[in-house]
């Protein structure tokens, strides 16, 4: 995957979290319960059946990480 910022080839790796990888619009008081937060999105893209890991592309030049996800809840 090419970095959308600089065009360099990105390195594929993983981001893992014991309690699942979750995006929330507001920081949650307890990280382990983030999936229960309002508007939360559990990020999953096939890296693990239990949603505790996602594939993530890293650009070492721009120091950015990109995560594609497919789930909406
Ligand atoms: Zn870049």
Short mmCIF file of C-alpha atoms and ligand atoms in Angstrom, two decimals:
data_model
loop_
_atom_site.label_atom_id
_atom_site.label_comp_id
_atom_site.label_asym_id
_atom_site.label_seq_id
_atom_site.Cartn_x
_atom_site.Cartn_y
_atom_site.Cartn_z
CA UNK A 1 0.00 0.00 0.00
CA UNK A 2 1.30 3.45 -0.92
CA UNK A 3 1.24 6.15 1.73
CA UNK A 4 -1.44 8.71 0.76
CA UNK A 5 0.73 11.52 2.20
CA UNK A 6 4.15 10.91 0.65
CA UNK A 7 3.66 8.02 -1.79
CA UNK A 8 6.21 5.72 -0.17
CA UNK A 9 5.49 2.02 0.22
CA UNK A 10 3.98 1.37 3.63
CA UNK A 11 4.99 -1.49 5.90
CA UNK A 12 2.26 -3.94 6.90
CA UNK A 13 2.09 -4.89 10.55
CA UNK A 14 -0.37 -5.22 13.40
CA UNK A 15 -1.92 -3.27 16.22
CA UNK A 16 -3.04 -5.48 19.06
CA UNK A 17 -4.98 -4.80 22.22
CA UNK A 18 -6.00 -7.30 24.86
CA UNK A 19 -9.59 -6.01 24.97
CA UNK A 20 -10.06 -5.41 21.27
CA UNK A 21 -9.15 -2.47 19.08
CA UNK A 22 -11.81 0.20 19.41
CA UNK A 23 -12.30 3.71 18.06
CA UNK A 24 -14.41 6.09 20.13
CA UNK A 25 -15.29 9.75 19.56
CA UNK A 26 -14.45 10.55 23.19
CA UNK A 27 -11.75 9.16 25.44
CA UNK A 28 -13.23 6.51 27.69
CA UNK A 29 -12.55 6.47 31.45
CA UNK A 30 -11.78 2.74 31.36
CA UNK A 31 -9.91 1.59 28.27
CA UNK A 32 -11.04 -2.03 28.66
CA UNK A 33 -14.68 -0.91 28.35
CA UNK A 34 -14.18 1.29 25.29
CA UNK A 35 -16.35 -0.97 23.15
CA UNK A 36 -19.32 0.02 25.35
CA UNK A 37 -18.80 3.73 24.78
CA UNK A 38 -21.27 5.82 22.81
CA UNK A 39 -20.43 5.81 19.13
CA UNK A 40 -17.70 3.21 19.52
CA UNK A 41 -16.47 1.24 16.53
CA UNK A 42 -14.70 -2.06 16.99
CA UNK A 43 -11.98 -2.13 14.39
CA UNK A 44 -11.65 -5.49 12.66
CA UNK A 45 -10.12 -6.33 9.31
CA UNK A 46 -9.44 -10.04 9.36
CA UNK A 47 -6.20 -10.11 11.31
CA UNK A 48 -7.83 -12.03 14.18
CA UNK A 49 -11.14 -13.77 14.81
CA UNK A 50 -11.46 -12.16 18.24
CA UNK A 51 -10.94 -8.54 17.06
CA UNK A 52 -7.91 -8.24 19.34
CA UNK A 53 -5.62 -7.50 16.42
CA UNK A 54 -5.93 -5.52 13.22
CA UNK A 55 -3.68 -5.18 10.21
CA UNK A 56 -2.12 -1.72 10.13
CA UNK A 57 0.09 -0.03 7.56
CA UNK A 58 2.90 2.23 8.79
CA UNK A 59 4.78 4.96 6.98
CA UNK A 60 8.13 5.52 8.65
CA UNK A 61 8.66 8.78 6.74
CA UNK A 62 5.39 10.46 7.77
CA UNK A 63 5.11 8.54 11.05
CA UNK A 64 1.52 7.64 10.35
CA UNK A 65 -0.42 4.41 10.75
CA UNK A 66 -3.48 3.53 8.69
CA UNK A 67 -6.06 0.94 9.74
CA UNK A 68 -8.77 -0.25 7.37
CA UNK A 69 -11.80 -1.66 9.13
CA UNK A 70 -14.99 -3.37 8.08
CA UNK A 71 -17.20 -3.54 11.16
CA UNK A 72 -19.68 -0.80 12.12
CA UNK A 73 -20.37 -1.71 15.75
ZN1 LIG B 1 4.25 8.75 4.11
#
